[in-house]
Amino acid sequence: MHSLKIGFASAVLLGALSARASATLQVVATVPDLAALARDIGGAHVTVKSLSLATQDPHFVDARPSLALALSHADVLLAVGLDLEIGWLPPLLVGARNGAIQRGGAGHVDCSRFVKPMDVAQQPVDRSQGDIHPSGNPHYFTDPRALAAVAAGIAARFGELDPTHAPAFKQNLDALVRRLMELRQRWEKRLAAFRGAPVVSYHKTFTYLADWLGLTEVGFLEPKPGIPPNPTAVARLLGLARARKVRLLLQESFYPEGTARLVADKIPATLLRVPGAASFETGEGCVDRLDKLVAAIEHALTGGTGGAP
């Protein structure tokens, strides 16, 4: 009988250890780019859900109960930070009632901490200045340097939360960064001839990309961040864009096309409308998305027509 008890206890312990070893981290990301990075790094040891789609403006996401439910089961929350999600994530966290992923919890990962923010406010800001992010521009996913830093930060946190699979996370990270750096050299070589090229954007989305590739941001269709274009601002931007010989207008595809198309035709310049993020739902990764974006920019600057990459 004694040996049976020992055998039963051993079986229970082995079963518990086996379950722990095979368990996956439940990861929820606020945007598809973070979800794609989590999937690349976590592999078979994570399940990943994105709270928003590439077709949605990440500033404005409907805080549906289903999203709070997803957060209630999460081991890890990956957030862009820099107040990108300030309008919709806090109420979801309250509804989730999950202490592990609340700000300050082990499972809460503010990924902006891994990058050097641009456009940090140097003086007090208020709502009259538009949708300003005082701590910095949150649109850092179009810079491979930022992608590599964020990926490393995610892998480190995954390893802390799941030490058993930390070597696998590190291996996946190394493979991702190696591919990213190899492609970065090709991208920079292909676009080297366009360093200093003047461009216009709809929203302040491509500041990190412009900094990386050496493009010059002449202006923005939004007179203030988050404020739709008006005739006065459009006329002013048209004059500036013509004087600077702008050849490219960049816009995310979830913004209205009409005014951007009109302005591009009148400059004249190529209007390049691109997805707001990697198509996580179809399996696209951040590196793939950036590869398509660079190819589309190169095509547009060499005289091709615009469109989603």
PDB file of C-alpha atoms in Angstrom:
ATOM      1  CA  MET A   1       0.000   0.000   0.000  1.00  0.00           C
ATOM      2  CA  HIS A   2       2.827   2.333   0.917  1.00  0.00           C
ATOM      3  CA  SER A   3       4.510   1.781  -2.446  1.00  0.00           C
ATOM      4  CA  LEU A   4       1.215   2.408  -4.209  1.00  0.00           C
ATOM      5  CA  LYS A   5       0.888   5.773  -2.440  1.00  0.00           C
ATOM      6  CA  ILE A   6       4.432   6.716  -3.415  1.00  0.00           C
ATOM      7  CA  GLY A   7       3.769   5.670  -6.997  1.00  0.00           C
ATOM      8  CA  PHE A   8       0.539   7.669  -7.116  1.00  0.00           C
ATOM      9  CA  ALA A   9       2.220  10.752  -5.627  1.00  0.00           C
ATOM     10  CA  SER A  10       5.073  10.484  -8.140  1.00  0.00           C
ATOM     11  CA  ALA A  11       2.616  10.205 -11.006  1.00  0.00           C
ATOM     12  CA  VAL A  12       0.761  13.318  -9.828  1.00  0.00           C
ATOM     13  CA  LEU A  13       4.029  15.259  -9.496  1.00  0.00           C
ATOM     14  CA  LEU A  14       5.251  14.169 -12.913  1.00  0.00           C
ATOM     15  CA  GLY A  15       1.894  15.073 -14.408  1.00  0.00           C
ATOM     16  CA  ALA A  16       2.029  18.534 -12.846  1.00  0.00           C
ATOM     17  CA  LEU A  17       5.581  19.107 -14.077  1.00  0.00           C
ATOM     18  CA  SER A  18       4.635  17.882 -17.541  1.00  0.00           C
ATOM     19  CA  ALA A  19       1.616  20.185 -17.660  1.00  0.00           C
ATOM     20  CA  ARG A  20       3.753  23.126 -16.532  1.00  0.00           C
ATOM     21  CA  ALA A  21       6.398  22.362 -19.153  1.00  0.00           C
ATOM     22  CA  SER A  22       3.836  22.145 -21.941  1.00  0.00           C
ATOM     23  CA  ALA A  23       1.790  25.153 -20.802  1.00  0.00           C
ATOM     24  CA  THR A  24       1.684  28.163 -23.130  1.00  0.00           C
ATOM     25  CA  LEU A  25       1.765  31.831 -22.212  1.00  0.00           C
ATOM     26  CA  GLN A  26      -1.526  33.531 -23.012  1.00  0.00           C
ATOM     27  CA  VAL A  27      -0.451  36.764 -24.724  1.00  0.00           C
ATOM     28  CA  VAL A  28      -2.702  39.679 -25.638  1.00  0.00           C
ATOM     29  CA  ALA A  29      -1.302  42.559 -27.702  1.00  0.00           C
ATOM     30  CA  THR A  30      -2.974  45.898 -28.280  1.00  0.00           C
ATOM     31  CA  VAL A  31      -1.939  46.085 -31.962  1.00  0.00           C
ATOM     32  CA  PRO A  32      -1.193  43.534 -34.704  1.00  0.00           C
ATOM     33  CA  ASP A  33       2.501  44.449 -34.951  1.00  0.00           C
ATOM     34  CA  LEU A  34       3.080  43.492 -31.314  1.00  0.00           C
ATOM     35  CA  ALA A  35       1.012  40.340 -31.763  1.00  0.00           C
ATOM     36  CA  ALA A  36       3.130  39.363 -34.767  1.00  0.00           C
ATOM     37  CA  LEU A  37       6.362  39.897 -32.827  1.00  0.00           C
ATOM     38  CA  ALA A  38       5.000  37.832 -29.920  1.00  0.00           C
ATOM     39  CA  ARG A  39       4.116  34.993 -32.279  1.00  0.00           C
ATOM     40  CA  ASP A  40       7.559  35.066 -33.912  1.00  0.00           C
ATOM     41  CA  ILE A  41       9.326  35.006 -30.556  1.00  0.00           C
ATOM     42  CA  GLY A  42       7.029  32.697 -28.618  1.00  0.00           C
ATOM     43  CA  GLY A  43       6.442  30.115 -31.329  1.00  0.00           C
ATOM     44  CA  ALA A  44       4.629  27.025 -30.063  1.00  0.00           C
ATOM     45  CA  HIS A  45       4.936  28.187 -26.452  1.00  0.00           C
ATOM     46  CA  VAL A  46       2.485  31.095 -26.702  1.00  0.00           C
ATOM     47  CA  THR A  47      -1.027  31.789 -27.853  1.00  0.00           C
ATOM     48  CA  VAL A  48      -1.503  35.325 -29.121  1.00  0.00           C
ATOM     49  CA  LYS A  49      -4.487  37.623 -29.652  1.00  0.00           C
ATOM     50  CA  SER A  50      -4.502  41.177 -30.990  1.00  0.00           C
ATOM     51  CA  LEU A  51      -7.090  43.597 -29.601  1.00  0.00           C
ATOM     52  CA  SER A  52      -7.137  45.576 -32.858  1.00  0.00           C
ATOM     53  CA  LEU A  53      -6.856  44.938 -36.593  1.00  0.00           C
ATOM     54  CA  ALA A  54      -4.525  46.369 -39.221  1.00  0.00           C
ATOM     55  CA  THR A  55      -7.583  48.012 -40.783  1.00  0.00           C
ATOM     56  CA  GLN A  56      -8.354  49.961 -37.582  1.00  0.00           C
ATOM     57  CA  ASP A  57      -6.946  53.254 -36.332  1.00  0.00           C
ATOM     58  CA  PRO A  58      -5.205  52.133 -33.109  1.00  0.00           C
ATOM     59  CA  HIS A  59      -6.013  55.459 -31.456  1.00  0.00           C
ATOM     60  CA  PHE A  60      -9.704  54.562 -31.540  1.00  0.00           C
ATOM     61  CA  VAL A  61     -10.645  50.972 -30.696  1.00  0.00           C
ATOM     62  CA  ASP A  62     -14.100  50.017 -29.428  1.00  0.00           C
ATOM     63  CA  ALA A  63     -13.650  48.750 -25.855  1.00  0.00           C
ATOM     64  CA  ARG A  64     -15.951  45.762 -26.317  1.00  0.00           C
ATOM     65  CA  PRO A  65     -16.646  43.279 -23.472  1.00  0.00           C
ATOM     66  CA  SER A  66     -15.079  40.497 -25.557  1.00  0.00           C
ATOM     67  CA  LEU A  67     -11.750  42.327 -25.420  1.00  0.00           C
ATOM     68  CA  ALA A  68     -11.955  42.621 -21.637  1.00  0.00           C
ATOM     69  CA  LEU A  69     -12.691  38.897 -21.502  1.00  0.00           C
ATOM     70  CA  ALA A  70      -9.551  38.149 -23.522  1.00  0.00           C
ATOM     71  CA  LEU A  71      -7.518  40.274 -21.119  1.00  0.00           C
ATOM     72  CA  SER A  72      -9.007  38.504 -18.104  1.00  0.00           C
ATOM     73  CA  HIS A  73      -7.312  35.259 -19.198  1.00  0.00           C
ATOM     74  CA  ALA A  74      -3.994  36.814 -20.272  1.00  0.00           C
ATOM     75  CA  ASP A  75      -0.617  36.086 -18.719  1.00  0.00           C
ATOM     76  CA  VAL A  76       0.983  38.901 -20.715  1.00  0.00           C
ATOM     77  CA  LEU A  77      -0.259  42.212 -22.106  1.00  0.00           C
ATOM     78  CA  LEU A  78       1.908  43.878 -24.742  1.00  0.00           C
ATOM     79  CA  ALA A  79       1.091  47.580 -25.157  1.00  0.00           C
ATOM     80  CA  VAL A  80       2.550  50.160 -27.526  1.00  0.00           C
ATOM     81  CA  GLY A  81       2.607  52.796 -24.790  1.00  0.00           C
ATOM     82  CA  LEU A  82       3.238  56.531 -25.203  1.00  0.00           C
ATOM     83  CA  ASP A  83      -0.514  57.033 -24.676  1.00  0.00           C
ATOM     84  CA  LEU A  84      -1.479  55.415 -27.995  1.00  0.00           C
ATOM     85  CA  GLU A  85      -4.114  53.284 -26.234  1.00  0.00           C
ATOM     86  CA  ILE A  86      -5.044  55.875 -23.591  1.00  0.00           C
ATOM     87  CA  GLY A  87      -8.602  56.284 -24.903  1.00  0.00           C
ATOM     88  CA  TRP A  88      -9.628  52.622 -24.764  1.00  0.00           C
ATOM     89  CA  LEU A  89      -7.226  50.322 -22.886  1.00  0.00           C
ATOM     90  CA  PRO A  90      -7.739  51.579 -19.290  1.00  0.00           C
ATOM     91  CA  PRO A  91     -11.457  50.660 -19.143  1.00  0.00           C
ATOM     92  CA  LEU A  92     -10.663  47.238 -20.593  1.00  0.00           C
ATOM     93  CA  LEU A  93      -8.066  46.636 -17.876  1.00  0.00           C
ATOM     94  CA  VAL A  94     -10.600  47.591 -15.227  1.00  0.00           C
ATOM     95  CA  GLY A  95     -13.125  45.186 -16.708  1.00  0.00           C
ATOM     96  CA  ALA A  96     -10.563  42.390 -17.012  1.00  0.00           C
ATOM     97  CA  ARG A  97      -9.914  42.233 -13.233  1.00  0.00           C
ATOM     98  CA  ASN A  98      -6.562  40.592 -13.915  1.00  0.00           C
ATOM     99  CA  GLY A  99      -3.878  41.811 -11.546  1.00  0.00           C
ATOM    100  CA  ALA A 100      -1.026  40.181 -13.474  1.00  0.00           C
ATOM    101  CA  ILE A 101      -1.428  42.503 -16.464  1.00  0.00           C
ATOM    102  CA  GLN A 102      -2.288  45.739 -14.701  1.00  0.00           C
ATOM    103  CA  ARG A 103       0.294  48.509 -14.936  1.00  0.00           C
ATOM    104  CA  GLY A 104       3.131  47.512 -12.640  1.00  0.00           C
ATOM    105  CA  GLY A 105       2.241  43.817 -12.847  1.00  0.00           C
ATOM    106  CA  ALA A 106       4.725  41.228 -14.087  1.00  0.00           C
ATOM    107  CA  GLY A 107       2.617  40.568 -17.162  1.00  0.00           C
ATOM    108  CA  HIS A 108       2.207  44.220 -18.211  1.00  0.00           C
ATOM    109  CA  VAL A 109       4.769  45.130 -20.880  1.00  0.00           C
ATOM    110  CA  ASP A 110       4.921  48.745 -22.090  1.00  0.00           C
ATOM    111  CA  CYS A 111       7.009  48.215 -25.227  1.00  0.00           C
ATOM    112  CA  SER A 112       7.825  51.905 -25.633  1.00  0.00           C
ATOM    113  CA  ARG A 113      10.332  51.397 -22.806  1.00  0.00           C
ATOM    114  CA  PHE A 114      12.533  49.491 -25.255  1.00  0.00           C
ATOM    115  CA  VAL A 115      12.846  52.332 -27.799  1.00  0.00           C
ATOM    116  CA  LYS A 116      14.082  55.914 -27.825  1.00  0.00           C
ATOM    117  CA  PRO A 117      10.931  57.969 -28.445  1.00  0.00           C
ATOM    118  CA  MET A 118      10.876  60.734 -31.032  1.00  0.00           C
ATOM    119  CA  ASP A 119       8.748  63.904 -30.920  1.00  0.00           C
ATOM    120  CA  VAL A 120       8.865  64.133 -27.127  1.00  0.00           C
ATOM    121  CA  ALA A 121       7.079  67.323 -26.023  1.00  0.00           C
ATOM    122  CA  GLN A 122       9.490  69.989 -24.778  1.00  0.00           C
ATOM    123  CA  GLN A 123       6.773  72.152 -23.244  1.00  0.00           C
ATOM    124  CA  PRO A 124       3.320  71.657 -21.694  1.00  0.00           C
ATOM    125  CA  VAL A 125       0.624  70.485 -24.118  1.00  0.00           C
ATOM    126  CA  ASP A 126      -3.173  70.628 -24.102  1.00  0.00           C
ATOM    127  CA  ARG A 127      -6.043  69.338 -26.222  1.00  0.00           C
ATOM    128  CA  SER A 128      -6.090  72.520 -28.348  1.00  0.00           C
ATOM    129  CA  GLN A 129      -2.918  71.202 -29.986  1.00  0.00           C
ATOM    130  CA  GLY A 130      -4.673  68.086 -31.235  1.00  0.00           C
ATOM    131  CA  ASP A 131      -4.025  64.449 -30.375  1.00  0.00           C
ATOM    132  CA  ILE A 132      -0.580  65.087 -28.907  1.00  0.00           C
ATOM    133  CA  HIS A 133       1.485  62.335 -27.268  1.00  0.00           C
ATOM    134  CA  PRO A 134       3.611  64.251 -24.735  1.00  0.00           C
ATOM    135  CA  SER A 135       5.938  61.327 -23.991  1.00  0.00           C
ATOM    136  CA  GLY A 136       6.745  60.733 -27.650  1.00  0.00           C
ATOM    137  CA  ASN A 137       5.498  59.466 -30.995  1.00  0.00           C
ATOM    138  CA  PRO A 138       4.074  55.922 -30.604  1.00  0.00           C
ATOM    139  CA  HIS A 139       4.383  54.899 -34.271  1.00  0.00           C
ATOM    140  CA  TYR A 140       7.774  53.182 -34.022  1.00  0.00           C
ATOM    141  CA  PHE A 141       7.034  49.950 -35.920  1.00  0.00           C
ATOM    142  CA  THR A 142       8.345  51.244 -39.273  1.00  0.00           C
ATOM    143  CA  ASP A 143      11.951  51.385 -38.023  1.00  0.00           C
ATOM    144  CA  PRO A 144      13.872  48.069 -37.983  1.00  0.00           C
ATOM    145  CA  ARG A 145      16.092  49.376 -35.184  1.00  0.00           C
ATOM    146  CA  ALA A 146      13.039  49.835 -32.979  1.00  0.00           C
ATOM    147  CA  LEU A 147      11.600  46.478 -34.039  1.00  0.00           C
ATOM    148  CA  ALA A 148      14.776  44.692 -32.961  1.00  0.00           C
ATOM    149  CA  ALA A 149      14.795  46.456 -29.587  1.00  0.00           C
ATOM    150  CA  VAL A 150      11.131  45.699 -28.922  1.00  0.00           C
ATOM    151  CA  ALA A 151      11.573  42.061 -29.938  1.00  0.00           C
ATOM    152  CA  ALA A 152      14.470  41.717 -27.494  1.00  0.00           C
ATOM    153  CA  GLY A 153      12.400  43.230 -24.701  1.00  0.00           C
ATOM    154  CA  ILE A 154       9.498  40.886 -25.377  1.00  0.00           C
ATOM    155  CA  ALA A 155      11.768  37.824 -25.459  1.00  0.00           C
ATOM    156  CA  ALA A 156      13.324  38.812 -22.126  1.00  0.00           C
ATOM    157  CA  ARG A 157       9.928  39.182 -20.448  1.00  0.00           C
ATOM    158  CA  PHE A 158       8.683  35.892 -21.894  1.00  0.00           C
ATOM    159  CA  GLY A 159      11.802  34.233 -20.498  1.00  0.00           C
ATOM    160  CA  GLU A 160      11.165  35.687 -17.044  1.00  0.00           C
ATOM    161  CA  LEU A 161       7.577  34.486 -17.001  1.00  0.00           C
ATOM    162  CA  ASP A 162       8.352  31.075 -18.520  1.00  0.00           C
ATOM    163  CA  PRO A 163      11.982  30.152 -17.690  1.00  0.00           C
ATOM    164  CA  THR A 164      11.517  26.613 -19.030  1.00  0.00           C
ATOM    165  CA  HIS A 165      11.190  27.917 -22.566  1.00  0.00           C
ATOM    166  CA  ALA A 166      13.581  30.874 -22.271  1.00  0.00           C
ATOM    167  CA  PRO A 167      16.181  29.177 -24.539  1.00  0.00           C
ATOM    168  CA  ALA A 168      13.541  28.721 -27.242  1.00  0.00           C
ATOM    169  CA  PHE A 169      12.502  32.379 -26.962  1.00  0.00           C
ATOM    170  CA  LYS A 170      16.145  33.461 -27.277  1.00  0.00           C
ATOM    171  CA  GLN A 171      16.662  31.215 -30.293  1.00  0.00           C
ATOM    172  CA  ASN A 172      13.571  32.611 -32.020  1.00  0.00           C
ATOM    173  CA  LEU A 173      14.670  36.161 -31.205  1.00  0.00           C
ATOM    174  CA  ASP A 174      18.119  35.585 -32.675  1.00  0.00           C
ATOM    175  CA  ALA A 175      16.613  34.227 -35.897  1.00  0.00           C
ATOM    176  CA  LEU A 176      14.210  37.169 -36.175  1.00  0.00           C
ATOM    177  CA  VAL A 177      16.877  39.807 -35.543  1.00  0.00           C
ATOM    178  CA  ARG A 178      19.314  38.127 -37.916  1.00  0.00           C
ATOM    179  CA  ARG A 179      16.755  38.206 -40.742  1.00  0.00           C
ATOM    180  CA  LEU A 180      15.773  41.773 -39.887  1.00  0.00           C
ATOM    181  CA  MET A 181      19.361  43.026 -39.948  1.00  0.00           C
ATOM    182  CA  GLU A 182      20.127  41.248 -43.224  1.00  0.00           C
ATOM    183  CA  LEU A 183      17.097  42.847 -44.850  1.00  0.00           C
ATOM    184  CA  ARG A 184      17.880  46.223 -43.286  1.00  0.00           C
ATOM    185  CA  GLN A 185      21.187  46.340 -45.147  1.00  0.00           C
ATOM    186  CA  ARG A 186      19.390  45.626 -48.420  1.00  0.00           C
ATOM    187  CA  TRP A 187      16.663  48.187 -47.720  1.00  0.00           C
ATOM    188  CA  GLU A 188      19.138  50.926 -46.891  1.00  0.00           C
ATOM    189  CA  LYS A 189      21.184  50.174 -50.000  1.00  0.00           C
ATOM    190  CA  ARG A 190      18.113  50.251 -52.229  1.00  0.00           C
ATOM    191  CA  LEU A 191      16.899  53.590 -50.863  1.00  0.00           C
ATOM    192  CA  ALA A 192      20.278  55.263 -50.362  1.00  0.00           C
ATOM    193  CA  ALA A 193      19.755  57.395 -53.472  1.00  0.00           C
ATOM    194  CA  PHE A 194      16.637  58.952 -51.923  1.00  0.00           C
ATOM    195  CA  ARG A 195      18.179  60.227 -48.680  1.00  0.00           C
ATOM    196  CA  GLY A 196      16.902  63.750 -48.140  1.00  0.00           C
ATOM    197  CA  ALA A 197      13.886  63.208 -50.408  1.00  0.00           C
ATOM    198  CA  PRO A 198      10.966  65.406 -49.272  1.00  0.00           C
ATOM    199  CA  VAL A 199       7.744  63.593 -48.357  1.00  0.00           C
ATOM    200  CA  VAL A 200       4.331  64.474 -46.969  1.00  0.00           C
ATOM    201  CA  SER A 201       2.256  62.282 -44.654  1.00  0.00           C
ATOM    202  CA  TYR A 202      -1.369  62.347 -43.621  1.00  0.00           C
ATOM    203  CA  HIS A 203      -0.680  61.686 -39.901  1.00  0.00           C
ATOM    204  CA  LYS A 204       2.616  61.706 -37.976  1.00  0.00           C
ATOM    205  CA  THR A 205       2.910  57.967 -38.541  1.00  0.00           C
ATOM    206  CA  PHE A 206       6.128  57.705 -40.532  1.00  0.00           C
ATOM    207  CA  THR A 207       8.499  59.839 -38.453  1.00  0.00           C
ATOM    208  CA  TYR A 208      10.614  56.868 -37.351  1.00  0.00           C
ATOM    209  CA  LEU A 209      10.764  55.527 -40.903  1.00  0.00           C
ATOM    210  CA  ALA A 210      11.821  58.947 -42.219  1.00  0.00           C
ATOM    211  CA  ASP A 211      14.524  59.201 -39.563  1.00  0.00           C
ATOM    212  CA  TRP A 212      15.845  55.724 -40.410  1.00  0.00           C
ATOM    213  CA  LEU A 213      15.877  56.173 -44.197  1.00  0.00           C
ATOM    214  CA  GLY A 214      16.881  59.838 -44.170  1.00  0.00           C
ATOM    215  CA  LEU A 215      13.669  61.121 -45.748  1.00  0.00           C
ATOM    216  CA  THR A 216      12.606  64.709 -45.023  1.00  0.00           C
ATOM    217  CA  GLU A 217       9.084  65.211 -43.660  1.00  0.00           C
ATOM    218  CA  VAL A 218       7.898  68.464 -45.209  1.00  0.00           C
ATOM    219  CA  GLY A 219       4.463  68.518 -43.604  1.00  0.00           C
ATOM    220  CA  PHE A 220       1.249  66.682 -42.744  1.00  0.00           C
ATOM    221  CA  LEU A 221      -2.265  66.777 -44.159  1.00  0.00           C
ATOM    222  CA  GLU A 222      -3.685  66.927 -40.655  1.00  0.00           C
ATOM    223  CA  PRO A 223      -3.249  70.554 -39.497  1.00  0.00           C
ATOM    224  CA  LYS A 224      -2.888  69.134 -35.980  1.00  0.00           C
ATOM    225  CA  PRO A 225      -2.524  65.456 -35.005  1.00  0.00           C
ATOM    226  CA  GLY A 226      -5.945  63.787 -35.134  1.00  0.00           C
ATOM    227  CA  ILE A 227      -7.657  66.839 -36.711  1.00  0.00           C
ATOM    228  CA  PRO A 228      -9.018  66.263 -40.263  1.00  0.00           C
ATOM    229  CA  PRO A 229      -7.634  68.472 -43.059  1.00  0.00           C
ATOM    230  CA  ASN A 230      -9.336  71.801 -43.729  1.00  0.00           C
ATOM    231  CA  PRO A 231      -9.126  74.048 -46.840  1.00  0.00           C
ATOM    232  CA  THR A 232      -6.727  76.553 -45.261  1.00  0.00           C
ATOM    233  CA  ALA A 233      -4.287  73.868 -44.091  1.00  0.00           C
ATOM    234  CA  VAL A 234      -4.519  72.048 -47.427  1.00  0.00           C
ATOM    235  CA  ALA A 235      -3.749  75.212 -49.414  1.00  0.00           C
ATOM    236  CA  ARG A 236      -0.764  75.981 -47.189  1.00  0.00           C
ATOM    237  CA  LEU A 237       0.587  72.437 -47.497  1.00  0.00           C
ATOM    238  CA  LEU A 238       0.119  72.436 -51.283  1.00  0.00           C
ATOM    239  CA  GLY A 239       2.261  75.529 -51.638  1.00  0.00           C
ATOM    240  CA  LEU A 240       4.974  74.094 -49.405  1.00  0.00           C
ATOM    241  CA  ALA A 241       4.937  70.685 -51.114  1.00  0.00           C
ATOM    242  CA  ARG A 242       5.223  72.225 -54.578  1.00  0.00           C
ATOM    243  CA  ALA A 243       8.060  74.506 -53.488  1.00  0.00           C
ATOM    244  CA  ARG A 244       9.951  71.563 -51.990  1.00  0.00           C
ATOM    245  CA  LYS A 245       9.179  69.313 -54.994  1.00  0.00           C
ATOM    246  CA  VAL A 246       7.548  66.583 -52.937  1.00  0.00           C
ATOM    247  CA  ARG A 247       7.104  63.327 -54.877  1.00  0.00           C
ATOM    248  CA  LEU A 248       5.463  61.106 -52.250  1.00  0.00           C
ATOM    249  CA  LEU A 249       2.440  61.378 -49.955  1.00  0.00           C
ATOM    250  CA  LEU A 250       2.152  58.575 -47.369  1.00  0.00           C
ATOM    251  CA  GLN A 251      -1.146  57.612 -45.774  1.00  0.00           C
ATOM    252  CA  GLU A 252      -2.450  54.669 -43.785  1.00  0.00           C
ATOM    253  CA  SER A 253      -5.372  53.008 -45.520  1.00  0.00           C
ATOM    254  CA  PHE A 254      -7.851  53.441 -42.642  1.00  0.00           C
ATOM    255  CA  TYR A 255      -7.841  57.233 -43.162  1.00  0.00           C
ATOM    256  CA  PRO A 256     -10.196  58.810 -45.752  1.00  0.00           C
ATOM    257  CA  GLU A 257      -8.648  58.903 -49.215  1.00  0.00           C
ATOM    258  CA  GLY A 258     -10.444  61.841 -50.834  1.00  0.00           C
ATOM    259  CA  THR A 259      -8.403  64.836 -49.639  1.00  0.00           C
ATOM    260  CA  ALA A 260      -5.114  62.931 -49.837  1.00  0.00           C
ATOM    261  CA  ARG A 261      -5.851  61.958 -53.435  1.00  0.00           C
ATOM    262  CA  LEU A 262      -6.739  65.544 -54.338  1.00  0.00           C
ATOM    263  CA  VAL A 263      -3.571  66.940 -52.765  1.00  0.00           C
ATOM    264  CA  ALA A 264      -1.345  64.308 -54.370  1.00  0.00           C
ATOM    265  CA  ASP A 265      -2.822  65.049 -57.803  1.00  0.00           C
ATOM    266  CA  LYS A 266      -2.313  68.797 -57.377  1.00  0.00           C
ATOM    267  CA  ILE A 267       1.309  68.660 -56.114  1.00  0.00           C
ATOM    268  CA  PRO A 268       1.738  66.358 -58.185  1.00  0.00           C
ATOM    269  CA  ALA A 269       3.037  63.404 -56.171  1.00  0.00           C
ATOM    270  CA  THR A 270       2.400  59.690 -55.754  1.00  0.00           C
ATOM    271  CA  LEU A 271      -0.159  58.829 -53.081  1.00  0.00           C
ATOM    272  CA  LEU A 272       0.943  55.669 -51.287  1.00  0.00           C
ATOM    273  CA  ARG A 273      -1.763  54.212 -49.068  1.00  0.00           C
ATOM    274  CA  VAL A 274      -0.497  51.387 -46.858  1.00  0.00           C
ATOM    275  CA  PRO A 275      -1.913  49.114 -44.151  1.00  0.00           C
ATOM    276  CA  GLY A 276      -1.625  50.440 -40.621  1.00  0.00           C
ATOM    277  CA  ALA A 277       0.101  47.311 -39.319  1.00  0.00           C
ATOM    278  CA  ALA A 278       1.089  43.765 -40.193  1.00  0.00           C
ATOM    279  CA  SER A 279      -1.851  41.559 -41.153  1.00  0.00           C
ATOM    280  CA  PHE A 280      -1.514  39.360 -38.073  1.00  0.00           C
ATOM    281  CA  GLU A 281      -4.743  37.480 -38.756  1.00  0.00           C
ATOM    282  CA  THR A 282      -3.413  36.203 -42.099  1.00  0.00           C
ATOM    283  CA  GLY A 283      -0.008  35.253 -40.683  1.00  0.00           C
ATOM    284  CA  GLU A 284       2.007  38.244 -41.873  1.00  0.00           C
ATOM    285  CA  GLY A 285       4.951  39.268 -39.672  1.00  0.00           C
ATOM    286  CA  CYS A 286       6.397  42.707 -38.948  1.00  0.00           C
ATOM    287  CA  VAL A 287       9.489  42.026 -41.055  1.00  0.00           C
ATOM    288  CA  ASP A 288       7.332  40.985 -44.021  1.00  0.00           C
ATOM    289  CA  ARG A 289       5.208  44.083 -43.646  1.00  0.00           C
ATOM    290  CA  LEU A 290       8.264  46.341 -43.517  1.00  0.00           C
ATOM    291  CA  ASP A 291       9.725  44.618 -46.585  1.00  0.00           C
ATOM    292  CA  LYS A 292       6.548  45.373 -48.536  1.00  0.00           C
ATOM    293  CA  LEU A 293       6.492  48.967 -47.283  1.00  0.00           C
ATOM    294  CA  VAL A 294      10.086  49.641 -48.345  1.00  0.00           C
ATOM    295  CA  ALA A 295       9.431  48.107 -51.767  1.00  0.00           C
ATOM    296  CA  ALA A 296       6.342  50.278 -52.215  1.00  0.00           C
ATOM    297  CA  ILE A 297       8.235  53.450 -51.228  1.00  0.00           C
ATOM    298  CA  GLU A 298      11.074  52.602 -53.592  1.00  0.00           C
ATOM    299  CA  HIS A 299       8.589  51.987 -56.403  1.00  0.00           C
ATOM    300  CA  ALA A 300       6.809  55.293 -55.732  1.00  0.00           C
ATOM    301  CA  LEU A 301      10.006  57.365 -55.555  1.00  0.00           C
ATOM    302  CA  THR A 302      11.255  55.890 -58.827  1.00  0.00           C
ATOM    303  CA  GLY A 303       8.115  57.016 -60.608  1.00  0.00           C
ATOM    304  CA  GLY A 304       5.738  54.118 -60.019  1.00  0.00           C
ATOM    305  CA  THR A 305       2.109  54.500 -59.045  1.00  0.00           C
ATOM    306  CA  GLY A 306       1.016  54.230 -55.431  1.00  0.00           C
ATOM    307  CA  GLY A 307      -1.124  51.708 -53.641  1.00  0.00           C
ATOM    308  CA  ALA A 308      -1.101  49.322 -50.746  1.00  0.00           C
ATOM    309  CA  PRO A 309       1.997  47.115 -50.671  1.00  0.00           C
TER     310      PRO A 309
END
